[in-house]
Amino acid sequence: MAKMIFGGVEENVVTREEFPLSKALEVLKNETIAVIGYGVQGPGQSMNLRDNGFNVIVGQRKNSKSWDKAIADGWVPGETLFDIEEACQKATIIQYLLSDAAQIAVWPTIKQYLTPGKTLYFSHGFAVTYSDRTGIIPPKDIDVILVAPKGSGTSLRRLFLEGRGLNSSYAIYQDATGKAWGKVVALGIGVGSGYLFETTFKKEVYSDLSGERGTLMGAIQGIFAAQYQVLRENGHTPSEAFNETVEELTQSLMPLVAENGMDWMYANCSTTAQRGALDWWRPFKDATLPVFQKLYAEVACGNEAQRSIDTNSKDDYREKLEAELKELRESEMWQAGNTVRSLRPERNK
């Protein structure tokens, strides 16, 4: 484990050079990994583990869309694909990758298979951090670990197939066997992490919930919508408004930031763009800082977790979700986006 300096702060980081795949395979050579759930993270993590040579099976509810998707991805019923209980029975490591709401519902089933010495793996600190709300309290005689890829399961799989990696955080909640560190790092390498940085279950869920509601999804959609509305109200066409709000950012500028940093991107834009960006980023920070502070406080006190549990546990959750997504999908801005994407050159080759 290397010590690296980020912004003047020393952090524990594990790289693939330091902990290669061959070492990960050796650490887990006698383990059977059961990936429970085949929704958001399950497909990417399980297929990456399979392609990397680990002994992995999938546990999923039979006769569901996810069961059928698993079969389409090459998992074989009775060989590498089982119902949840049978997969948990066979496993020494249970990767609990159901949604947060589903984890609560299925926990009584999972818990009975967590016999001494087994390992329970999460990709989100939600269930354990908010155990007073979820009821998920792992037995004391098992290892409890976390690997949280910093992106969707789809991105994890895509980058893996490109020979790259998606950075992940890792954490140890319980080390009953004395071998939890080796297991968590080996699994992090196995699922396709670029590098692994240390955190805790609580810090992971606090940062994750804040990020999803903030710059990763919630805040960025809000900023997009606000700028698009102002441009449209001032007579700009949908195409111009969308290109100046979304397309240029995602297709041109963000790749430069990802490759070289914001300062490099600023330095390689026009002097007019530089001056405006440098003058205006602070007013945007000042305007949004109170919102982010309120958001973090709501996450830390558990209000955001409870809202998620209450909403996502209702029988009509999916119907209401689809209605909200439909509103986004049918908004003028994202309808314009559909048209703009269809005109990208690669679509017409």
Short mmCIF file of the C-alpha atoms (twelve columns), coordinates in Angstrom:
data_MODEL
# 
_entry.id   MODEL 
# 
loop_
_atom_site.group_PDB 
_atom_site.id 
_atom_site.type_symbol 
_atom_site.label_atom_id 
_atom_site.label_alt_id 
_atom_site.label_comp_id 
_atom_site.label_asym_id 
_atom_site.label_seq_id 
_atom_site.Cartn_x 
_atom_site.Cartn_y 
_atom_site.Cartn_z 
_atom_site.pdbx_PDB_model_num 
ATOM 1   C CA . MET A 1   0.000   0.000   0.000   1 
ATOM 2   C CA . ALA A 2   1.456   3.323   -1.109  1 
ATOM 3   C CA . LYS A 3   1.229   6.691   0.610   1 
ATOM 4   C CA . MET A 4   0.324   9.423   -1.854  1 
ATOM 5   C CA . ILE A 5   -0.171  13.145  -1.409  1 
ATOM 6   C CA . PHE A 6   -3.410  14.673  -2.728  1 
ATOM 7   C CA . GLY A 7   -3.795  18.405  -2.136  1 
ATOM 8   C CA . GLY A 8   -1.344  18.251  0.744   1 
ATOM 9   C CA . VAL A 9   -3.146  15.307  2.403   1 
ATOM 10  C CA . GLU A 10  -1.494  11.888  2.672   1 
ATOM 11  C CA . GLU A 11  -3.752  9.004   1.579   1 
ATOM 12  C CA . ASN A 12  -3.468  5.235   1.348   1 
ATOM 13  C CA . VAL A 13  -3.646  4.132   -2.294  1 
ATOM 14  C CA . VAL A 14  -3.231  0.729   -3.966  1 
ATOM 15  C CA . THR A 15  -2.321  0.538   -7.665  1 
ATOM 16  C CA . ARG A 16  -2.487  -2.357  -10.119 1 
ATOM 17  C CA . GLU A 17  1.297   -2.220  -10.431 1 
ATOM 18  C CA . GLU A 18  1.663   -2.716  -6.683  1 
ATOM 19  C CA . PHE A 19  -1.082  -5.369  -6.450  1 
ATOM 20  C CA . PRO A 20  -1.248  -7.065  -9.878  1 
ATOM 21  C CA . LEU A 21  -4.033  -9.348  -11.066 1 
ATOM 22  C CA . SER A 22  -1.830  -12.420 -10.532 1 
ATOM 23  C CA . LYS A 23  -1.549  -11.568 -6.847  1 
ATOM 24  C CA . ALA A 24  -5.316  -10.966 -6.589  1 
ATOM 25  C CA . LEU A 25  -6.010  -14.375 -8.135  1 
ATOM 26  C CA . GLU A 26  -3.637  -16.029 -5.661  1 
ATOM 27  C CA . VAL A 27  -5.318  -14.346 -2.677  1 
ATOM 28  C CA . LEU A 28  -8.785  -15.499 -3.768  1 
ATOM 29  C CA . LYS A 29  -7.880  -18.867 -5.330  1 
ATOM 30  C CA . ASN A 30  -9.925  -20.843 -2.782  1 
ATOM 31  C CA . GLU A 31  -12.895 -18.450 -2.686  1 
ATOM 32  C CA . THR A 32  -16.263 -18.716 -4.395  1 
ATOM 33  C CA . ILE A 33  -17.649 -15.243 -5.093  1 
ATOM 34  C CA . ALA A 34  -21.421 -14.899 -5.382  1 
ATOM 35  C CA . VAL A 35  -22.659 -11.655 -6.905  1 
ATOM 36  C CA . ILE A 36  -26.157 -11.101 -5.534  1 
ATOM 37  C CA . GLY A 37  -28.211 -8.833  -7.764  1 
ATOM 38  C CA . TYR A 38  -27.888 -8.168  -11.479 1 
ATOM 39  C CA . GLY A 39  -29.024 -4.578  -11.783 1 
ATOM 40  C CA . VAL A 40  -26.690 -1.566  -11.769 1 
ATOM 41  C CA . GLN A 41  -23.318 -2.855  -10.486 1 
ATOM 42  C CA . GLY A 42  -23.878 -6.615  -10.701 1 
ATOM 43  C CA . PRO A 43  -23.316 -7.158  -14.435 1 
ATOM 44  C CA . GLY A 44  -20.123 -5.140  -14.738 1 
ATOM 45  C CA . GLN A 45  -18.495 -6.461  -11.571 1 
ATOM 46  C CA . SER A 46  -19.418 -10.103 -12.156 1 
ATOM 47  C CA . MET A 47  -18.366 -10.168 -15.819 1 
ATOM 48  C CA . ASN A 48  -15.077 -8.413  -15.050 1 
ATOM 49  C CA . LEU A 49  -14.368 -10.941 -12.291 1 
ATOM 50  C CA . ARG A 50  -15.256 -13.793 -14.648 1 
ATOM 51  C CA . ASP A 51  -13.066 -12.459 -17.457 1 
ATOM 52  C CA . ASN A 52  -10.205 -11.959 -14.989 1 
ATOM 53  C CA . GLY A 53  -10.314 -15.636 -14.044 1 
ATOM 54  C CA . PHE A 54  -11.993 -15.642 -10.616 1 
ATOM 55  C CA . ASN A 55  -14.443 -18.305 -9.416  1 
ATOM 56  C CA . VAL A 56  -17.646 -16.263 -9.589  1 
ATOM 57  C CA . ILE A 57  -21.350 -17.108 -9.708  1 
ATOM 58  C CA . VAL A 58  -24.465 -14.946 -9.858  1 
ATOM 59  C CA . GLY A 59  -27.478 -15.079 -7.550  1 
ATOM 60  C CA . GLN A 60  -30.681 -13.544 -8.885  1 
ATOM 61  C CA . ARG A 61  -34.426 -14.013 -8.559  1 
ATOM 62  C CA . LYS A 62  -35.628 -16.511 -11.162 1 
ATOM 63  C CA . ASN A 63  -38.045 -15.557 -13.918 1 
ATOM 64  C CA . SER A 64  -37.124 -11.873 -13.760 1 
ATOM 65  C CA . LYS A 65  -35.770 -9.514  -16.392 1 
ATOM 66  C CA . SER A 66  -32.425 -9.509  -14.600 1 
ATOM 67  C CA . TRP A 67  -32.320 -13.328 -14.654 1 
ATOM 68  C CA . ASP A 68  -32.872 -13.249 -18.408 1 
ATOM 69  C CA . LYS A 69  -30.207 -10.549 -18.800 1 
ATOM 70  C CA . ALA A 70  -27.738 -12.690 -16.868 1 
ATOM 71  C CA . ILE A 71  -28.389 -15.616 -19.224 1 
ATOM 72  C CA . ALA A 72  -27.881 -13.308 -22.211 1 
ATOM 73  C CA . ASP A 73  -24.527 -12.280 -20.676 1 
ATOM 74  C CA . GLY A 74  -23.374 -15.882 -20.598 1 
ATOM 75  C CA . TRP A 75  -24.262 -17.040 -17.089 1 
ATOM 76  C CA . VAL A 76  -25.555 -20.625 -17.147 1 
ATOM 77  C CA . PRO A 77  -28.459 -21.698 -14.896 1 
ATOM 78  C CA . GLY A 78  -27.394 -24.466 -12.548 1 
ATOM 79  C CA . GLU A 79  -23.696 -23.874 -13.277 1 
ATOM 80  C CA . THR A 80  -22.896 -20.197 -12.749 1 
ATOM 81  C CA . LEU A 81  -26.390 -18.746 -12.256 1 
ATOM 82  C CA . PHE A 82  -28.554 -19.671 -9.269  1 
ATOM 83  C CA . ASP A 83  -31.388 -18.308 -7.218  1 
ATOM 84  C CA . ILE A 84  -30.241 -16.059 -4.386  1 
ATOM 85  C CA . GLU A 85  -30.357 -18.641 -1.600  1 
ATOM 86  C CA . GLU A 86  -28.428 -21.319 -3.466  1 
ATOM 87  C CA . ALA A 87  -25.765 -18.816 -4.558  1 
ATOM 88  C CA . CYS A 88  -25.322 -17.622 -0.961  1 
ATOM 89  C CA . GLN A 89  -25.046 -21.201 0.251   1 
ATOM 90  C CA . LYS A 90  -22.268 -21.966 -2.253  1 
ATOM 91  C CA . ALA A 91  -20.350 -18.733 -1.670  1 
ATOM 92  C CA . THR A 92  -17.499 -17.879 0.656   1 
ATOM 93  C CA . ILE A 93  -17.717 -14.227 -0.450  1 
ATOM 94  C CA . ILE A 94  -21.164 -12.667 -0.908  1 
ATOM 95  C CA . GLN A 95  -21.162 -9.476  -2.970  1 
ATOM 96  C CA . TYR A 96  -24.392 -7.781  -1.900  1 
ATOM 97  C CA . LEU A 97  -25.162 -5.618  -4.939  1 
ATOM 98  C CA . LEU A 98  -28.937 -5.281  -4.784  1 
ATOM 99  C CA . SER A 99  -30.413 -1.773  -4.584  1 
ATOM 100 C CA . ASP A 100 -30.467 -0.238  -1.103  1 
ATOM 101 C CA . ALA A 101 -34.212 -0.844  -0.764  1 
ATOM 102 C CA . ALA A 102 -33.903 -4.433  -2.005  1 
ATOM 103 C CA . GLN A 103 -31.029 -5.091  0.415   1 
ATOM 104 C CA . ILE A 104 -33.364 -4.266  3.286   1 
ATOM 105 C CA . ALA A 105 -36.075 -6.589  1.963   1 
ATOM 106 C CA . VAL A 106 -33.748 -9.541  1.253   1 
ATOM 107 C CA . TRP A 107 -31.529 -9.199  4.339   1 
ATOM 108 C CA . PRO A 108 -33.317 -11.876 6.435   1 
ATOM 109 C CA . THR A 109 -32.580 -14.370 3.633   1 
ATOM 110 C CA . ILE A 110 -28.940 -13.336 3.218   1 
ATOM 111 C CA . LYS A 111 -28.145 -13.247 6.918   1 
ATOM 112 C CA . GLN A 112 -28.807 -16.952 7.479   1 
ATOM 113 C CA . TYR A 113 -25.980 -17.834 5.081   1 
ATOM 114 C CA . LEU A 114 -23.390 -15.566 6.718   1 
ATOM 115 C CA . THR A 115 -21.664 -18.331 8.628   1 
ATOM 116 C CA . PRO A 116 -18.396 -17.741 10.535  1 
ATOM 117 C CA . GLY A 117 -15.431 -16.841 8.344   1 
ATOM 118 C CA . LYS A 118 -17.418 -15.773 5.300   1 
ATOM 119 C CA . THR A 119 -17.064 -12.345 3.712   1 
ATOM 120 C CA . LEU A 120 -19.855 -9.842  3.059   1 
ATOM 121 C CA . TYR A 121 -19.002 -7.293  0.365   1 
ATOM 122 C CA . PHE A 122 -20.802 -4.041  -0.418  1 
ATOM 123 C CA . SER A 123 -20.305 -1.389  -3.094  1 
ATOM 124 C CA . HIS A 124 -22.116 1.243   -1.038  1 
ATOM 125 C CA . GLY A 125 -21.875 2.105   2.644   1 
ATOM 126 C CA . PHE A 126 -25.600 2.838   2.905   1 
ATOM 127 C CA . ALA A 127 -26.897 -0.375  4.499   1 
ATOM 128 C CA . VAL A 128 -24.319 -0.559  7.293   1 
ATOM 129 C CA . THR A 129 -23.954 3.164   7.986   1 
ATOM 130 C CA . TYR A 130 -27.703 3.636   8.391   1 
ATOM 131 C CA . SER A 131 -28.236 0.279   10.116  1 
ATOM 132 C CA . ASP A 132 -30.679 1.853   12.579  1 
ATOM 133 C CA . ARG A 133 -32.917 2.550   9.565   1 
ATOM 134 C CA . THR A 134 -32.099 -0.489  7.380   1 
ATOM 135 C CA . GLY A 135 -31.871 -3.184  10.063  1 
ATOM 136 C CA . ILE A 136 -28.738 -4.567  8.370   1 
ATOM 137 C CA . ILE A 137 -26.308 -5.512  11.160  1 
ATOM 138 C CA . PRO A 138 -23.718 -8.097  10.028  1 
ATOM 139 C CA . PRO A 139 -22.713 -10.929 12.362  1 
ATOM 140 C CA . LYS A 140 -19.498 -10.270 14.291  1 
ATOM 141 C CA . ASP A 141 -17.693 -13.390 13.047  1 
ATOM 142 C CA . ILE A 142 -17.495 -12.469 9.341   1 
ATOM 143 C CA . ASP A 143 -15.419 -10.019 7.319   1 
ATOM 144 C CA . VAL A 144 -17.339 -6.978  6.076   1 
ATOM 145 C CA . ILE A 145 -15.701 -5.003  3.277   1 
ATOM 146 C CA . LEU A 146 -16.495 -2.466  0.576   1 
ATOM 147 C CA . VAL A 147 -15.298 -1.679  -2.932  1 
ATOM 148 C CA . ALA A 148 -17.119 1.262   -4.486  1 
ATOM 149 C CA . PRO A 149 -16.299 1.977   -8.155  1 
ATOM 150 C CA . LYS A 150 -16.547 5.687   -8.870  1 
ATOM 151 C CA . GLY A 151 -19.022 5.314   -11.706 1 
ATOM 152 C CA . SER A 152 -21.821 3.165   -13.032 1 
ATOM 153 C CA . GLY A 153 -21.523 -0.557  -13.628 1 
ATOM 154 C CA . THR A 154 -21.844 0.183   -17.339 1 
ATOM 155 C CA . SER A 155 -18.782 2.456   -17.212 1 
ATOM 156 C CA . LEU A 156 -16.871 -0.112  -15.160 1 
ATOM 157 C CA . ARG A 157 -17.478 -2.744  -17.829 1 
ATOM 158 C CA . ARG A 158 -16.793 -0.429  -20.777 1 
ATOM 159 C CA . LEU A 159 -13.470 0.782   -19.384 1 
ATOM 160 C CA . PHE A 160 -12.480 -2.806  -18.552 1 
ATOM 161 C CA . LEU A 161 -13.103 -3.888  -22.139 1 
ATOM 162 C CA . GLU A 162 -10.998 -0.923  -23.291 1 
ATOM 163 C CA . GLY A 163 -8.116  -2.126  -21.113 1 
ATOM 164 C CA . ARG A 164 -8.547  0.730   -18.674 1 
ATOM 165 C CA . GLY A 165 -9.916  0.979   -15.140 1 
ATOM 166 C CA . LEU A 166 -12.424 2.921   -13.065 1 
ATOM 167 C CA . ASN A 167 -11.041 4.212   -9.757  1 
ATOM 168 C CA . SER A 168 -12.654 2.746   -6.639  1 
ATOM 169 C CA . SER A 169 -12.689 3.400   -2.921  1 
ATOM 170 C CA . TYR A 170 -12.259 0.542   -0.462  1 
ATOM 171 C CA . ALA A 171 -13.066 0.097   3.213   1 
ATOM 172 C CA . ILE A 172 -13.016 -2.530  5.954   1 
ATOM 173 C CA . TYR A 173 -15.854 -2.503  8.467   1 
ATOM 174 C CA . GLN A 174 -15.028 -5.815  10.180  1 
ATOM 175 C CA . ASP A 175 -11.902 -7.972  9.982   1 
ATOM 176 C CA . ALA A 176 -12.924 -11.195 11.725  1 
ATOM 177 C CA . THR A 177 -10.423 -13.411 9.889   1 
ATOM 178 C CA . GLY A 178 -7.413  -11.103 9.831   1 
ATOM 179 C CA . LYS A 179 -7.407  -11.385 6.036   1 
ATOM 180 C CA . ALA A 180 -9.924  -8.678  5.111   1 
ATOM 181 C CA . TRP A 181 -7.375  -6.267  3.632   1 
ATOM 182 C CA . GLY A 182 -6.045  -8.781  1.135   1 
ATOM 183 C CA . LYS A 183 -9.576  -9.788  0.159   1 
ATOM 184 C CA . VAL A 184 -10.859 -6.264  -0.372  1 
ATOM 185 C CA . VAL A 185 -7.874  -5.193  -2.463  1 
ATOM 186 C CA . ALA A 186 -7.935  -8.401  -4.507  1 
ATOM 187 C CA . LEU A 187 -11.645 -7.935  -5.207  1 
ATOM 188 C CA . GLY A 188 -11.067 -4.280  -6.084  1 
ATOM 189 C CA . ILE A 189 -8.459  -5.304  -8.649  1 
ATOM 190 C CA . GLY A 190 -10.671 -8.155  -9.843  1 
ATOM 191 C CA . VAL A 191 -13.706 -6.007  -10.588 1 
ATOM 192 C CA . GLY A 192 -11.596 -3.686  -12.733 1 
ATOM 193 C CA . SER A 193 -10.468 -0.794  -10.561 1 
ATOM 194 C CA . GLY A 194 -7.888  1.618   -11.932 1 
ATOM 195 C CA . TYR A 195 -6.525  2.335   -8.467  1 
ATOM 196 C CA . LEU A 196 -8.025  1.948   -4.984  1 
ATOM 197 C CA . PHE A 197 -8.148  4.642   -2.326  1 
ATOM 198 C CA . GLU A 198 -8.976  4.042   1.318   1 
ATOM 199 C CA . THR A 199 -12.146 5.313   2.978   1 
ATOM 200 C CA . THR A 200 -14.713 4.189   5.575   1 
ATOM 201 C CA . PHE A 201 -18.270 2.958   5.094   1 
ATOM 202 C CA . LYS A 202 -19.601 6.234   6.533   1 
ATOM 203 C CA . LYS A 203 -17.382 8.505   4.451   1 
ATOM 204 C CA . GLU A 204 -18.196 6.534   1.305   1 
ATOM 205 C CA . VAL A 205 -21.941 6.928   1.690   1 
ATOM 206 C CA . TYR A 206 -21.733 10.573  2.765   1 
ATOM 207 C CA . SER A 207 -19.596 11.497  -0.249  1 
ATOM 208 C CA . ASP A 208 -21.593 9.284   -2.612  1 
ATOM 209 C CA . LEU A 209 -25.016 10.643  -1.685  1 
ATOM 210 C CA . SER A 210 -23.688 14.205  -1.776  1 
ATOM 211 C CA . GLY A 211 -22.048 13.633  -5.170  1 
ATOM 212 C CA . GLU A 212 -25.111 12.028  -6.769  1 
ATOM 213 C CA . ARG A 213 -27.350 14.837  -5.611  1 
ATOM 214 C CA . GLY A 214 -24.653 17.394  -6.408  1 
ATOM 215 C CA . THR A 215 -22.234 17.777  -9.312  1 
ATOM 216 C CA . LEU A 216 -22.588 14.224  -10.640 1 
ATOM 217 C CA . MET A 217 -26.321 14.340  -11.338 1 
ATOM 218 C CA . GLY A 218 -28.654 16.676  -9.437  1 
ATOM 219 C CA . ALA A 219 -26.726 19.945  -9.548  1 
ATOM 220 C CA . ILE A 220 -25.518 19.486  -13.112 1 
ATOM 221 C CA . GLN A 221 -29.064 18.904  -14.388 1 
ATOM 222 C CA . GLY A 222 -30.227 21.978  -12.477 1 
ATOM 223 C CA . ILE A 223 -27.455 24.137  -13.953 1 
ATOM 224 C CA . PHE A 224 -28.112 22.775  -17.446 1 
ATOM 225 C CA . ALA A 225 -31.825 23.545  -17.118 1 
ATOM 226 C CA . ALA A 226 -31.224 27.071  -15.811 1 
ATOM 227 C CA . GLN A 227 -28.772 28.096  -18.540 1 
ATOM 228 C CA . TYR A 228 -30.866 26.496  -21.282 1 
ATOM 229 C CA . GLN A 229 -33.958 28.376  -20.064 1 
ATOM 230 C CA . VAL A 230 -32.149 31.730  -20.025 1 
ATOM 231 C CA . LEU A 231 -30.834 31.230  -23.555 1 
ATOM 232 C CA . ARG A 232 -34.253 30.193  -24.871 1 
ATOM 233 C CA . GLU A 233 -35.974 33.127  -23.142 1 
ATOM 234 C CA . ASN A 234 -33.562 35.422  -24.943 1 
ATOM 235 C CA . GLY A 235 -34.361 34.105  -28.393 1 
ATOM 236 C CA . HIS A 236 -31.734 31.418  -28.954 1 
ATOM 237 C CA . THR A 237 -32.841 28.311  -30.846 1 
ATOM 238 C CA . PRO A 238 -33.075 24.921  -29.090 1 
ATOM 239 C CA . SER A 239 -30.053 23.706  -31.066 1 
ATOM 240 C CA . GLU A 240 -27.915 26.679  -30.110 1 
ATOM 241 C CA . ALA A 241 -29.040 26.572  -26.490 1 
ATOM 242 C CA . PHE A 242 -28.325 22.844  -26.165 1 
ATOM 243 C CA . ASN A 243 -24.949 23.029  -27.896 1 
ATOM 244 C CA . GLU A 244 -23.786 25.911  -25.699 1 
ATOM 245 C CA . THR A 245 -25.166 24.306  -22.526 1 
ATOM 246 C CA . VAL A 246 -24.481 20.579  -22.838 1 
ATOM 247 C CA . GLU A 247 -22.850 19.432  -26.063 1 
ATOM 248 C CA . GLU A 248 -19.733 21.587  -25.950 1 
ATOM 249 C CA . LEU A 249 -19.210 20.751  -22.286 1 
ATOM 250 C CA . THR A 250 -19.551 16.977  -22.606 1 
ATOM 251 C CA . GLN A 251 -17.963 16.476  -26.017 1 
ATOM 252 C CA . SER A 252 -15.173 19.052  -25.982 1 
ATOM 253 C CA . LEU A 253 -14.302 20.559  -22.615 1 
ATOM 254 C CA . MET A 254 -14.840 17.787  -20.045 1 
ATOM 255 C CA . PRO A 255 -12.549 15.355  -21.896 1 
ATOM 256 C CA . LEU A 256 -9.820  18.013  -21.687 1 
ATOM 257 C CA . VAL A 257 -10.450 18.447  -17.958 1 
ATOM 258 C CA . ALA A 258 -10.338 14.672  -17.467 1 
ATOM 259 C CA . GLU A 259 -7.037  14.407  -19.318 1 
ATOM 260 C CA . ASN A 260 -5.204  17.478  -18.055 1 
ATOM 261 C CA . GLY A 261 -7.136  19.376  -15.368 1 
ATOM 262 C CA . MET A 262 -9.254  22.530  -15.286 1 
ATOM 263 C CA . ASP A 263 -6.265  24.867  -15.309 1 
ATOM 264 C CA . TRP A 264 -4.982  23.286  -18.551 1 
ATOM 265 C CA . MET A 265 -8.399  23.538  -20.153 1 
ATOM 266 C CA . TYR A 266 -8.633  27.225  -19.173 1 
ATOM 267 C CA . ALA A 267 -5.124  27.854  -20.516 1 
ATOM 268 C CA . ASN A 268 -6.046  26.328  -23.877 1 
ATOM 269 C CA . CYS A 269 -9.263  28.284  -24.464 1 
ATOM 270 C CA . SER A 270 -9.589  31.748  -25.968 1 
ATOM 271 C CA . THR A 271 -8.523  34.693  -23.831 1 
ATOM 272 C CA . THR A 272 -12.140 35.882  -23.772 1 
ATOM 273 C CA . ALA A 273 -13.316 32.504  -22.438 1 
ATOM 274 C CA . GLN A 274 -10.498 32.471  -19.893 1 
ATOM 275 C CA . ARG A 275 -11.385 35.905  -18.565 1 
ATOM 276 C CA . GLY A 276 -15.069 35.129  -18.269 1 
ATOM 277 C CA . ALA A 277 -14.529 31.762  -16.592 1 
ATOM 278 C CA . LEU A 278 -12.071 33.195  -14.084 1 
ATOM 279 C CA . ASP A 279 -14.418 36.076  -13.269 1 
ATOM 280 C CA . TRP A 280 -17.588 34.002  -12.906 1 
ATOM 281 C CA . TRP A 281 -16.606 30.752  -11.156 1 
ATOM 282 C CA . ARG A 282 -16.512 32.387  -7.735  1 
ATOM 283 C CA . PRO A 283 -20.038 33.882  -7.962  1 
ATOM 284 C CA . PHE A 284 -21.315 30.412  -8.927  1 
ATOM 285 C CA . LYS A 285 -19.443 28.885  -5.979  1 
ATOM 286 C CA . ASP A 286 -20.857 31.520  -3.605  1 
ATOM 287 C CA . ALA A 287 -24.379 30.926  -4.933  1 
ATOM 288 C CA . THR A 288 -24.251 27.127  -4.631  1 
ATOM 289 C CA . LEU A 289 -22.118 26.647  -1.501  1 
ATOM 290 C CA . PRO A 290 -25.095 27.038  0.884   1 
ATOM 291 C CA . VAL A 291 -27.018 24.440  -1.119  1 
ATOM 292 C CA . PHE A 292 -24.145 21.956  -0.900  1 
ATOM 293 C CA . GLN A 293 -23.753 22.630  2.826   1 
ATOM 294 C CA . LYS A 294 -27.470 21.969  3.361   1 
ATOM 295 C CA . LEU A 295 -27.247 18.840  1.208   1 
ATOM 296 C CA . TYR A 296 -24.330 17.402  3.201   1 
ATOM 297 C CA . ALA A 297 -26.112 18.105  6.474   1 
ATOM 298 C CA . GLU A 298 -29.215 16.274  5.220   1 
ATOM 299 C CA . VAL A 299 -27.042 13.306  4.237   1 
ATOM 300 C CA . ALA A 300 -25.145 13.247  7.528   1 
ATOM 301 C CA . CYS A 301 -28.248 13.347  9.719   1 
ATOM 302 C CA . GLY A 302 -29.881 10.504  7.780   1 
ATOM 303 C CA . ASN A 303 -32.760 12.455  6.240   1 
ATOM 304 C CA . GLU A 304 -31.668 11.679  2.667   1 
ATOM 305 C CA . ALA A 305 -31.298 7.998   3.500   1 
ATOM 306 C CA . GLN A 306 -34.774 7.875   5.016   1 
ATOM 307 C CA . ARG A 307 -36.295 9.628   2.015   1 
ATOM 308 C CA . SER A 308 -34.700 7.052   -0.256  1 
ATOM 309 C CA . ILE A 309 -35.873 4.145   1.877   1 
ATOM 310 C CA . ASP A 310 -39.429 5.490   2.153   1 
ATOM 311 C CA . THR A 311 -39.777 6.288   -1.545  1 
ATOM 312 C CA . ASN A 312 -37.990 3.290   -3.037  1 
ATOM 313 C CA . SER A 313 -39.861 0.794   -0.860  1 
ATOM 314 C CA . LYS A 314 -43.310 1.752   -2.099  1 
ATOM 315 C CA . ASP A 315 -45.178 -0.566  -4.454  1 
ATOM 316 C CA . ASP A 316 -45.687 2.207   -7.021  1 
ATOM 317 C CA . TYR A 317 -42.042 3.338   -6.930  1 
ATOM 318 C CA . ARG A 318 -41.234 2.302   -10.489 1 
ATOM 319 C CA . GLU A 319 -44.354 3.912   -11.937 1 
ATOM 320 C CA . LYS A 320 -43.599 7.223   -10.206 1 
ATOM 321 C CA . LEU A 321 -39.934 7.012   -11.208 1 
ATOM 322 C CA . GLU A 322 -40.878 6.510   -14.841 1 
ATOM 323 C CA . ALA A 323 -43.181 9.539   -14.689 1 
ATOM 324 C CA . GLU A 324 -40.343 11.720  -13.387 1 
ATOM 325 C CA . LEU A 325 -37.894 10.390  -15.947 1 
ATOM 326 C CA . LYS A 326 -40.495 10.921  -18.673 1 
ATOM 327 C CA . GLU A 327 -40.700 14.591  -17.678 1 
ATOM 328 C CA . LEU A 328 -36.935 14.913  -18.148 1 
ATOM 329 C CA . ARG A 329 -36.905 12.881  -21.345 1 
ATOM 330 C CA . GLU A 330 -39.698 14.906  -22.952 1 
ATOM 331 C CA . SER A 331 -38.375 18.320  -21.898 1 
ATOM 332 C CA . GLU A 332 -37.380 20.512  -24.815 1 
ATOM 333 C CA . MET A 333 -33.723 20.539  -23.743 1 
ATOM 334 C CA . TRP A 334 -33.304 16.749  -23.853 1 
ATOM 335 C CA . GLN A 335 -35.447 16.398  -26.959 1 
ATOM 336 C CA . ALA A 336 -33.032 18.839  -28.581 1 
ATOM 337 C CA . GLY A 337 -30.249 16.644  -27.213 1 
ATOM 338 C CA . ASN A 338 -31.666 13.595  -28.988 1 
ATOM 339 C CA . THR A 339 -31.545 15.478  -32.276 1 
ATOM 340 C CA . VAL A 340 -28.042 16.830  -31.681 1 
ATOM 341 C CA . ARG A 341 -26.694 13.365  -30.821 1 
ATOM 342 C CA . SER A 342 -28.244 11.923  -33.971 1 
ATOM 343 C CA . LEU A 343 -26.271 14.444  -36.010 1 
ATOM 344 C CA . ARG A 344 -22.882 13.582  -34.568 1 
ATOM 345 C CA . PRO A 345 -20.599 12.392  -37.412 1 
ATOM 346 C CA . GLU A 346 -19.970 8.926   -35.980 1 
ATOM 347 C CA . ARG A 347 -23.690 8.160   -36.165 1 
ATOM 348 C CA . ASN A 348 -23.659 8.732   -39.914 1 
ATOM 349 C CA . LYS A 349 -20.659 6.582   -40.855 1 
# 
